[in-house]
Short mmCIF file of C-alpha atoms and ligand atoms in Angstrom, two decimals:
data_model
loop_
_atom_site.label_atom_id
_atom_site.label_comp_id
_atom_site.label_asym_id
_atom_site.label_seq_id
_atom_site.Cartn_x
_atom_site.Cartn_y
_atom_site.Cartn_z
CA MET A 1 121.38 244.30 201.09
CA THR A 2 119.45 247.01 199.21
CA TYR A 3 115.88 246.58 198.17
CA ASP A 4 116.75 246.09 194.52
CA GLU A 5 119.40 243.55 195.40
CA ARG A 6 116.83 241.65 197.40
CA LEU A 7 114.56 241.52 194.36
CA THR A 8 117.24 240.35 191.97
CA LYS A 9 118.38 237.60 194.37
CA ILE A 10 115.34 235.69 193.22
CA VAL A 11 116.29 233.40 190.27
CA PRO A 12 114.73 230.37 188.57
CA HIS A 13 115.30 226.84 189.74
CA GLU A 14 117.10 224.80 187.20
CA ARG A 15 113.93 222.88 186.31
CA GLN A 16 112.13 226.25 185.77
CA PHE A 17 115.00 227.57 183.64
CA ARG A 18 114.88 224.48 181.37
CA PHE A 19 111.11 224.72 181.22
CA GLN A 20 111.09 228.33 180.11
CA GLN A 21 113.39 227.56 177.29
CA LEU A 22 110.83 225.13 175.76
CA GLU A 23 108.83 228.32 175.01
CA PHE A 24 105.97 226.68 173.08
CA TYR A 25 104.26 223.32 173.72
CA ALA A 26 100.98 221.54 173.09
CA PHE A 27 97.97 220.68 175.17
CA ILE A 28 95.91 217.62 174.10
CA HIS A 29 92.40 217.39 175.49
CA PHE A 30 91.01 213.97 174.68
CA THR A 31 88.53 211.78 176.67
CA VAL A 32 84.94 210.56 176.55
CA ASN A 33 83.89 214.21 175.99
CA THR A 34 85.26 213.90 172.51
CA PHE A 35 82.47 211.32 171.88
CA THR A 36 79.68 213.07 173.81
CA ASP A 37 80.28 216.51 172.33
CA ARG A 38 80.66 217.98 175.82
CA GLU A 39 83.37 220.06 177.58
CA TRP A 40 82.86 218.48 181.04
CA GLY A 41 81.82 214.94 181.40
CA ASP A 42 79.79 213.91 184.55
CA GLY A 43 81.55 210.71 185.24
CA SER A 44 78.63 208.47 184.15
CA GLU A 45 79.88 207.92 180.61
CA SER A 46 80.30 204.38 179.46
CA PRO A 47 83.84 203.41 178.55
CA LEU A 48 82.32 201.71 175.57
CA ILE A 49 81.85 205.06 173.81
CA PHE A 50 85.59 205.53 173.64
CA THR A 51 86.40 204.27 170.11
CA PRO A 52 89.25 206.25 168.49
CA GLU A 53 89.68 203.70 165.74
CA ARG A 54 92.45 205.51 163.91
CA LEU A 55 94.22 206.87 166.92
CA ASP A 56 97.71 208.02 165.90
CA PRO A 57 99.65 210.09 168.47
CA GLU A 58 102.57 210.26 165.98
CA GLN A 59 100.31 212.34 163.75
CA TRP A 60 99.76 214.67 166.73
CA VAL A 61 103.38 214.91 167.45
CA LYS A 62 104.39 215.59 163.87
CA ALA A 63 101.79 218.37 163.62
CA VAL A 64 102.89 219.83 166.89
CA LYS A 65 106.52 219.82 165.83
CA SER A 66 105.66 221.42 162.57
CA ALA A 67 104.48 224.48 164.50
CA GLY A 68 107.82 224.63 166.40
CA MET A 69 106.43 223.23 169.67
CA ARG A 70 108.88 221.34 171.92
CA GLY A 71 106.61 219.40 174.23
CA LEU A 72 103.08 217.96 174.65
CA ILE A 73 100.82 217.62 177.71
CA LEU A 74 98.06 215.06 177.49
CA THR A 75 94.80 215.03 179.60
CA CYS A 76 95.44 211.57 180.99
CA LYS A 77 92.26 212.05 183.05
CA HIS A 78 89.83 214.94 182.81
CA HIS A 79 87.05 215.74 185.34
CA ASP A 80 84.89 212.80 184.12
CA GLY A 81 87.44 210.42 185.65
CA PHE A 82 87.93 208.28 182.52
CA CYS A 83 91.58 207.23 182.36
CA LEU A 84 93.46 207.08 179.01
CA TRP A 85 95.73 204.49 180.52
CA PRO A 86 94.77 201.16 182.22
CA SER A 87 94.99 202.45 185.83
CA ARG A 88 94.97 199.74 188.46
CA PHE A 89 92.96 201.99 190.72
CA THR A 90 89.69 202.15 188.83
CA GLU A 91 87.81 200.21 186.26
CA HIS A 92 86.80 203.46 184.47
CA THR A 93 89.58 203.30 181.94
CA VAL A 94 90.57 202.34 178.36
CA ALA A 95 90.84 198.78 179.63
CA ALA A 96 87.04 198.75 179.87
CA SER A 97 86.53 199.97 176.32
CA THR A 98 86.44 197.84 173.14
CA TRP A 99 89.22 199.99 171.65
CA LYS A 100 92.09 197.64 170.90
CA ASP A 101 90.08 194.97 172.74
CA GLY A 102 90.72 196.79 175.99
CA ARG A 103 94.44 196.46 175.60
CA GLY A 104 95.18 199.98 174.42
CA ASP A 105 97.00 202.71 176.27
CA VAL A 106 96.83 206.30 174.95
CA VAL A 107 99.27 207.53 177.39
CA ARG A 108 101.92 204.97 176.38
CA GLU A 109 101.45 205.56 172.68
CA THR A 110 101.67 209.31 173.22
CA ALA A 111 104.71 209.13 175.47
CA SER A 112 106.42 206.86 172.92
CA ALA A 113 105.62 209.16 170.02
CA CYS A 114 107.06 212.13 171.84
CA LYS A 115 110.17 210.25 172.64
CA LYS A 116 110.58 208.94 169.06
CA HIS A 117 110.25 212.48 167.66
CA GLY A 118 112.30 214.19 170.31
CA ILE A 119 109.81 216.37 172.19
CA LYS A 120 109.04 216.41 175.92
CA PHE A 121 105.97 214.65 177.41
CA GLY A 122 103.77 215.96 180.21
CA VAL A 123 100.61 214.88 182.04
CA TYR A 124 97.45 216.57 183.05
CA LEU A 125 95.66 214.65 185.83
CA SER A 126 92.51 216.31 187.04
CA PRO A 127 92.20 216.14 190.84
CA TRP A 128 88.45 216.67 190.36
CA ASP A 129 87.11 213.28 189.53
CA ARG A 130 83.41 212.98 188.98
CA ASN A 131 83.42 209.16 188.69
CA CYS A 132 85.49 208.06 191.67
CA SER A 133 83.33 206.95 194.62
CA LEU A 134 86.23 207.86 197.01
CA TYR A 135 86.01 211.50 195.95
CA GLY A 136 85.11 213.64 198.91
CA GLN A 137 86.35 211.12 201.48
CA GLY A 138 89.53 212.83 202.42
CA ARG A 139 92.57 210.63 202.68
CA ALA A 140 91.00 207.68 200.82
CA TYR A 141 90.68 209.76 197.72
CA ASP A 142 94.16 211.29 198.18
CA ASP A 143 95.55 207.79 198.26
CA PHE A 144 93.74 207.03 194.99
CA PHE A 145 94.98 210.18 193.43
CA VAL A 146 98.54 209.51 194.52
CA GLY A 147 98.31 205.98 193.23
CA GLN A 148 97.32 207.31 189.81
CA LEU A 149 100.07 209.93 189.85
CA THR A 150 102.56 207.25 190.75
CA GLU A 151 101.49 205.14 187.74
CA LEU A 152 101.84 208.08 185.42
CA LEU A 153 105.16 209.26 186.84
CA THR A 154 106.86 205.81 186.91
CA ASP A 155 105.62 203.92 183.88
CA TYR A 156 106.01 206.51 181.08
CA GLY A 157 109.52 207.77 181.12
CA GLU A 158 110.60 211.31 181.71
CA ILE A 159 107.83 213.84 182.39
CA PHE A 160 108.46 217.61 181.99
CA SER A 161 105.17 218.96 183.31
CA VAL A 162 102.56 217.82 185.81
CA TRP A 163 99.62 220.13 185.05
CA LEU A 164 97.39 220.38 188.07
CA ASP A 165 93.93 221.92 187.48
CA GLY A 166 92.26 223.97 190.12
CA ALA A 167 88.74 222.93 189.24
CA CYS A 168 87.08 221.34 192.36
CA GLY A 169 83.45 220.50 192.19
CA GLU A 170 81.29 217.69 193.62
CA GLY A 171 81.98 214.01 193.16
CA PRO A 172 79.45 211.28 192.42
CA ASN A 173 78.24 211.35 196.05
CA GLY A 174 77.69 215.07 196.13
CA LYS A 175 80.75 215.72 198.21
CA LYS A 176 83.73 217.97 197.62
CA GLN A 177 87.33 217.02 198.31
CA TYR A 178 90.08 218.99 200.00
CA TYR A 179 93.08 218.16 198.00
CA ASP A 180 96.24 217.30 199.93
CA TRP A 181 98.41 219.43 197.55
CA GLU A 182 101.62 219.15 199.71
CA ARG A 183 101.39 215.32 199.47
CA TYR A 184 100.92 215.42 195.74
CA TYR A 185 103.90 217.75 195.35
CA SER A 186 106.17 215.51 197.36
CA VAL A 187 105.21 212.47 195.27
CA ILE A 188 105.96 214.41 192.08
CA ARG A 189 109.32 215.68 193.42
CA THR A 190 110.28 212.20 194.43
CA LEU A 191 109.29 210.47 191.24
CA GLN A 192 110.10 213.17 188.69
CA PRO A 193 112.43 215.75 190.32
CA ASN A 194 112.89 217.60 186.93
CA ALA A 195 109.16 217.99 186.20
CA CYS A 196 107.61 221.40 186.76
CA ILE A 197 104.27 221.44 188.53
CA SER A 198 102.02 223.94 186.82
CA VAL A 199 99.03 226.08 187.79
CA CYS A 200 98.06 224.53 191.10
CA GLY A 201 101.66 224.00 191.80
CA PRO A 202 104.79 225.76 192.85
CA ASP A 203 106.74 226.03 189.53
CA ILE A 204 104.67 227.59 186.77
CA ARG A 205 101.88 230.21 187.27
CA TRP A 206 98.63 230.40 185.42
CA CYS A 207 98.53 233.72 183.52
CA GLY A 208 94.98 234.32 184.77
CA ASN A 209 92.80 233.71 181.74
CA GLU A 210 92.19 231.12 179.07
CA ALA A 211 91.85 233.53 176.13
CA GLY A 212 95.57 233.86 175.36
CA HIS A 213 96.14 237.29 176.92
CA THR A 214 99.32 238.32 178.73
CA ARG A 215 99.94 241.34 180.88
CA VAL A 216 101.98 244.27 179.41
CA SER A 217 104.35 243.64 182.25
CA GLU A 218 104.65 239.91 183.07
CA TRP A 219 106.89 239.53 186.02
CA SER A 220 108.51 236.30 187.06
CA VAL A 221 109.43 237.55 190.51
CA VAL A 222 106.11 237.74 192.51
CA PRO A 223 104.97 237.47 196.18
CA GLU A 224 105.11 233.87 197.47
CA ARG A 225 101.36 234.23 198.17
CA ALA A 226 100.73 234.13 194.42
CA LYS A 227 101.59 230.49 194.45
CA ASP A 228 98.48 229.75 196.45
CA SER A 229 96.13 231.85 194.45
CA GLU A 230 94.52 228.95 192.58
CA ILE A 231 94.43 226.71 195.66
CA ILE A 232 92.96 229.43 197.79
CA SER A 233 90.29 230.27 195.31
CA GLU A 234 89.28 226.64 195.27
CA LYS A 235 89.51 226.39 199.05
CA SER A 236 87.36 229.45 199.53
CA GLN A 237 84.62 227.64 197.66
CA HIS A 238 84.51 225.21 200.65
CA SER A 239 84.65 227.53 203.58
CA ASP A 240 84.57 231.00 204.94
CA ASP A 241 88.17 230.80 206.00
CA ALA A 242 88.85 234.49 206.42
CA GLU A 243 92.51 234.18 207.08
CA PHE A 244 92.96 232.17 203.86
CA ARG A 245 91.04 234.76 201.89
CA GLN A 246 93.16 237.54 203.21
CA ARG A 247 96.32 235.79 201.98
CA LYS A 248 94.81 235.56 198.55
CA VAL A 249 96.64 237.00 195.50
CA ASP A 250 94.42 236.83 192.51
CA ALA A 251 96.05 235.26 189.52
CA ARG A 252 93.98 237.66 187.43
CA ASP A 253 95.40 240.85 189.12
CA SER A 254 96.80 243.18 186.57
CA ASP A 255 99.99 243.81 188.54
CA LEU A 256 101.67 240.91 190.28
CA GLY A 257 105.29 242.03 190.40
CA SER A 258 106.03 245.76 190.19
CA ARG A 259 108.09 247.37 192.93
CA ALA A 260 104.97 248.90 194.49
CA VAL A 261 103.39 245.46 194.81
CA LEU A 262 106.58 243.75 195.99
CA GLU A 263 107.48 246.36 198.54
CA SER A 264 105.18 245.21 201.25
CA GLU A 265 105.90 241.49 200.77
CA ASN A 266 108.15 239.42 203.06
CA LYS A 267 108.73 236.49 200.80
CA LEU A 268 109.35 236.57 197.00
CA ILE A 269 109.54 233.66 194.60
CA TRP A 270 110.41 232.94 190.95
CA TYR A 271 107.08 231.99 189.43
CA PRO A 272 106.89 232.54 185.71
CA ALA A 273 103.66 232.69 183.69
CA GLU A 274 102.23 230.22 181.24
CA VAL A 275 99.56 231.20 178.70
CA ASN A 276 97.13 228.40 178.03
CA THR A 277 94.48 228.62 175.37
CA SER A 278 92.87 226.47 172.69
CA ILE A 279 93.22 226.58 168.91
CA ARG A 280 89.42 226.36 168.84
CA PRO A 281 86.67 227.75 171.13
CA GLY A 282 86.43 224.48 173.15
CA TRP A 283 89.11 222.49 174.89
CA PHE A 284 87.66 219.24 173.41
CA TRP A 285 86.79 218.50 169.79
CA HIS A 286 83.38 219.43 168.50
CA GLU A 287 82.44 219.02 164.88
CA SER A 288 80.60 222.35 164.98
CA GLU A 289 83.99 224.03 165.58
CA ASP A 290 85.86 222.56 162.69
CA ASP A 291 85.58 225.87 160.86
CA ARG A 292 86.48 227.88 163.94
CA VAL A 293 90.19 227.11 164.14
CA ARG A 294 91.96 230.32 165.17
CA SER A 295 93.45 232.30 162.24
CA LEU A 296 97.16 232.43 161.69
CA GLU A 297 97.08 236.17 162.63
CA GLU A 298 95.49 235.48 165.94
CA LEU A 299 98.00 232.66 166.83
CA VAL A 300 100.91 234.84 165.80
CA HIS A 301 99.62 237.54 168.00
CA ILE A 302 99.26 235.20 171.02
CA TYR A 303 102.75 233.84 170.25
CA ASN A 304 104.40 237.20 170.15
CA HIS A 305 102.73 238.29 173.34
CA SER A 306 103.33 235.03 175.26
CA VAL A 307 106.69 233.58 174.21
CA GLY A 308 107.60 237.18 173.35
CA GLY A 309 105.99 238.54 176.59
CA ASN A 310 108.02 236.61 179.24
CA ALA A 311 105.59 233.66 179.43
CA THR A 312 105.46 230.21 177.92
CA PHE A 313 102.68 229.27 175.54
CA LEU A 314 100.60 226.09 175.96
CA LEU A 315 98.34 225.72 172.92
CA ASN A 316 95.53 223.13 172.96
CA ILE A 317 94.71 221.07 169.85
CA PRO A 318 91.92 218.54 170.43
CA PRO A 319 91.91 215.28 168.51
CA THR A 320 88.68 214.10 166.74
CA ARG A 321 86.74 210.97 167.45
CA ASP A 322 89.05 209.11 165.05
CA GLY A 323 91.90 209.97 167.33
CA LEU A 324 93.58 212.24 164.77
CA PHE A 325 93.95 216.02 164.54
CA HIS A 326 91.52 217.50 162.10
CA GLU A 327 93.11 218.67 158.82
CA ASN A 328 92.19 222.37 159.52
CA ASP A 329 94.23 222.26 162.75
CA VAL A 330 97.11 220.40 161.05
CA LYS A 331 97.22 222.99 158.31
CA ARG A 332 97.15 225.96 160.79
CA LEU A 333 100.01 224.46 162.87
CA ALA A 334 102.19 224.10 159.79
CA GLU A 335 101.46 227.69 158.78
CA LEU A 336 102.36 228.93 162.22
CA GLY A 337 105.57 226.97 162.28
CA GLU A 338 106.55 228.25 158.81
CA TYR A 339 105.77 231.83 159.95
CA ILE A 340 107.96 231.54 163.06
CA ARG A 341 110.84 229.87 161.20
CA ASN A 342 110.79 232.45 158.40
CA THR A 343 110.58 235.38 160.74
CA PHE A 344 113.51 234.40 162.91
CA ARG A 345 115.66 232.73 160.26
CA THR A 346 118.14 235.67 159.46
CA ASN A 347 119.41 237.91 162.23
CA LEU A 348 120.22 241.25 160.64
CA LEU A 349 122.81 241.80 163.32
CA GLU A 350 125.13 239.44 161.45
CA ASN A 351 125.94 242.39 159.20
CA ALA A 352 125.79 245.12 161.82
CA VAL A 353 128.36 246.82 163.95
CA LEU A 354 127.27 246.75 167.57
CA SER A 355 128.19 249.22 170.26
CA SER A 356 127.16 249.98 173.83
CA ASP A 357 127.82 252.79 176.29
CA SER A 358 129.20 250.26 178.74
CA GLY A 359 129.79 246.49 178.99
CA ASN A 360 130.49 244.07 176.15
CA ILE A 361 127.44 243.99 173.84
CA GLU A 362 129.21 241.39 171.53
CA ALA A 363 128.33 238.79 174.19
CA ALA A 364 124.57 239.20 173.26
CA ARG A 365 125.04 237.96 169.72
CA THR A 366 124.76 234.28 170.60
CA ASP A 367 121.54 232.84 172.03
CA ASP A 368 123.09 231.08 174.94
CA TYR A 369 123.69 231.86 178.58
CA ARG A 370 127.46 231.16 178.72
CA GLU A 371 128.26 234.73 177.67
CA TYR A 372 125.94 237.67 178.18
CA TYR A 373 125.87 241.45 178.15
CA ILE A 374 125.93 243.25 181.47
CA SER A 375 126.37 247.05 181.94
CA SER A 376 129.23 248.25 183.99
CA LYS A 377 128.75 248.20 187.72
CA ASP A 378 126.21 250.35 189.49
CA ARG A 379 124.46 251.48 186.25
CA THR A 380 120.76 250.83 185.82
CA THR A 381 120.56 252.04 182.21
CA ALA A 382 122.27 251.04 178.92
CA GLU A 383 122.46 252.33 175.38
CA ILE A 384 123.01 249.88 172.56
CA ILE A 385 123.43 250.89 168.90
CA ALA A 386 123.26 248.54 165.85
CA GLU A 387 124.54 250.04 162.63
CA TRP A 388 124.48 248.82 159.03
CA SER A 389 126.41 250.18 156.10
CA SER A 390 123.15 250.44 154.03
CA PRO A 391 119.43 250.61 155.18
CA VAL A 392 117.72 247.48 156.46
CA THR A 393 114.05 246.88 156.96
CA VAL A 394 113.37 245.93 160.54
CA GLY A 395 110.16 244.05 161.36
CA CYS A 396 110.89 242.94 164.87
CA ILE A 397 113.47 242.87 167.66
CA VAL A 398 114.10 240.11 170.16
CA LEU A 399 115.51 240.97 173.56
CA LYS A 400 116.35 238.37 176.21
CA GLU A 401 117.57 239.01 179.65
CA ASN A 402 119.80 236.51 181.28
CA ILE A 403 117.16 235.31 183.71
CA LEU A 404 119.81 233.29 185.67
CA CYS A 405 120.50 236.85 187.02
CA SER A 406 116.84 237.33 187.70
CA GLN A 407 114.49 239.73 185.88
CA ARG A 408 115.85 243.30 186.11
CA VAL A 409 114.74 245.54 183.24
CA GLU A 410 111.65 247.69 184.03
CA SER A 411 111.57 249.90 181.00
CA PHE A 412 113.21 250.42 177.60
CA ILE A 413 112.87 252.36 174.36
CA VAL A 414 113.71 251.51 170.81
CA GLU A 415 114.59 254.24 168.40
CA ALA A 416 115.48 254.29 164.71
CA GLU A 417 117.49 256.84 162.88
CA PHE A 418 115.84 258.78 160.11
CA ASP A 419 117.48 261.73 158.34
CA GLY A 420 120.28 261.84 160.86
CA GLY A 421 118.24 261.95 164.02
CA PHE A 422 116.82 259.18 166.30
CA THR A 423 113.00 258.78 166.57
CA GLU A 424 111.27 256.61 169.14
CA VAL A 425 109.52 253.59 167.45
CA TYR A 426 108.65 251.49 170.51
CA ARG A 427 108.39 251.93 174.19
CA GLY A 428 108.28 248.84 176.40
CA THR A 429 108.37 247.82 180.03
CA VAL A 430 109.66 244.41 181.14
CA ILE A 431 111.89 242.02 179.09
CA GLY A 432 112.36 238.95 181.16
CA TYR A 433 113.10 235.65 179.36
CA LYS A 434 112.10 237.09 175.97
CA ARG A 435 110.51 240.18 174.59
CA ILE A 436 109.46 240.21 170.97
CA VAL A 437 109.18 243.91 169.88
CA PRO A 438 106.97 244.24 166.77
CA LEU A 439 107.91 247.16 164.53
CA LYS A 440 106.15 248.33 161.45
CA ASN A 441 108.89 247.58 158.86
CA VAL A 442 111.14 250.38 159.86
CA VAL A 443 113.81 251.25 157.17
CA THR A 444 116.98 252.58 158.78
CA LYS A 445 120.67 252.28 159.03
CA ARG A 446 120.83 252.63 162.88
CA ILE A 447 118.74 251.25 165.71
CA ARG A 448 119.24 252.43 169.27
CA ILE A 449 117.91 250.47 172.20
CA LYS A 450 117.82 252.32 175.50
CA ILE A 451 117.28 250.51 178.74
CA THR A 452 115.87 253.30 180.78
CA ASP A 453 115.31 251.61 184.08
CA SER A 454 116.57 248.34 185.67
CA ARG A 455 116.45 246.98 189.16
CA THR A 456 120.14 246.60 189.11
CA GLU A 457 122.80 246.32 186.27
CA PRO A 458 120.81 245.30 183.12
CA THR A 459 121.75 242.06 181.33
CA LEU A 460 121.04 240.77 177.85
CA ALA A 461 121.63 237.08 177.04
CA PHE A 462 120.55 237.73 173.49
CA LEU A 463 119.75 240.47 171.02
CA GLY A 464 118.26 239.72 167.58
CA ILE A 465 116.94 242.07 164.85
CA TYR A 466 114.81 240.60 162.06
CA GLU A 467 113.13 241.58 158.90
CA GLY A 468 109.66 240.11 159.02
CA ASN A 469 106.89 239.58 161.60
CA GLU A 470 104.26 242.00 160.69
CA GLU A 471 101.16 241.12 162.71
C1 FUL B 1 89.96 224.00 183.30
C2 FUL B 1 89.18 222.79 182.96
O1 FUL B 1 87.92 222.87 183.69
C3 FUL B 1 88.88 222.83 181.49
O2 FUL B 1 87.97 221.79 181.09
C4 FUL B 1 90.27 222.63 180.82
O3 FUL B 1 90.79 221.42 181.10
C5 FUL B 1 91.17 223.82 181.24
C6 FUL B 1 92.56 223.70 180.70
O4 FUL B 1 91.25 223.84 182.68
O5 FUL B 1 90.09 224.23 184.57
#
């Protein structure tokens, strides 16, 4: 097997493939911090402060859907240890609050709202627990954590994401805990085999920052060691384990998957990136940030570089003390959704003649994986031309590889014809699941896309050319 064949043998698991197609989904940070105006609680907060009198997860879900998001992940328990559901394993839960006379369950209401409105539901359960007295006691705490995981993964229907945070500080007794990750994973796989385990888990990789940035070349095929990067950085806080540190791949490294990086690796895995960031400066709601909701331009930029940069986009929106999204956030989400829908509404290719120097490019007209374009055998380049009978204004191009055949394309060029000759208007590197190519309203009758390097025969599951999307 050639080196390139070895690279392109690595393909997504079915659950990763389904997950990637969600593209854009919400994070909801909500706990006692919402009431204390803090980002990290210390575990000593009284459950009595939790009084979201107008709580309405349906309002969240409707707003999230208006932005075009297809799932929602709730912080069922953050580092403070307060559980948004009545866990049997601790008293530090909604059951000890006066909200709904202690009979409320935020997780249940949220899961039901997601189900009712047809979006996926996922859970964030912080391994770091600053309230639990068992924390730092090894197996006793793991039993507790697994007990809570089991509740969340059995009582609330289908879960699409289990988001495991790497933060690992001291518990109430000053001790730190070595998390038994393998045990957690096996519980998740048994109870929710279709759920992806994100960040400190084997399915979805943290992109390496919380600001919303993606790499120019975001690779989904990376060294297996990258999977441990978060866990190792947490473990190295505990010890001077030199061997462990040597194995470390930093999730923040600028290059995780070029040929040069992969060449010396024995084991490669499919491990796609997720971009997580908040619509405001903080993860939790703070009144002082009501006027600091990110602008539409900023969100569009992050969207284009995450969903359109071979990553998924997890956008946090924090509910207020009422238990509702603030009107400023609701408005921005609706604007974002409108922008996305308008931009990708009309594919200019519907009125174009398509041709390619090899393979059947017609197969890339429909956004599905049943039919796809592939160049003829043993080629690692492709030229595709779209031609209109009269000039069109092109604002952006969407390219999608068939990731079921791995990630292959390493570089491409987009050209537009002006006065009878082609001029380069964009030069890109990887495509992967999706690449959104922004163009500055190019007016032309012919667009030429040249895939200039590919690990093996290039594929395209979809090609779309659109009018709008000026950033
Ligand atoms: C971090 C946490 O410490 C933050 O509070 C937040 O939940 C973020 C998504 O992950 O590790």
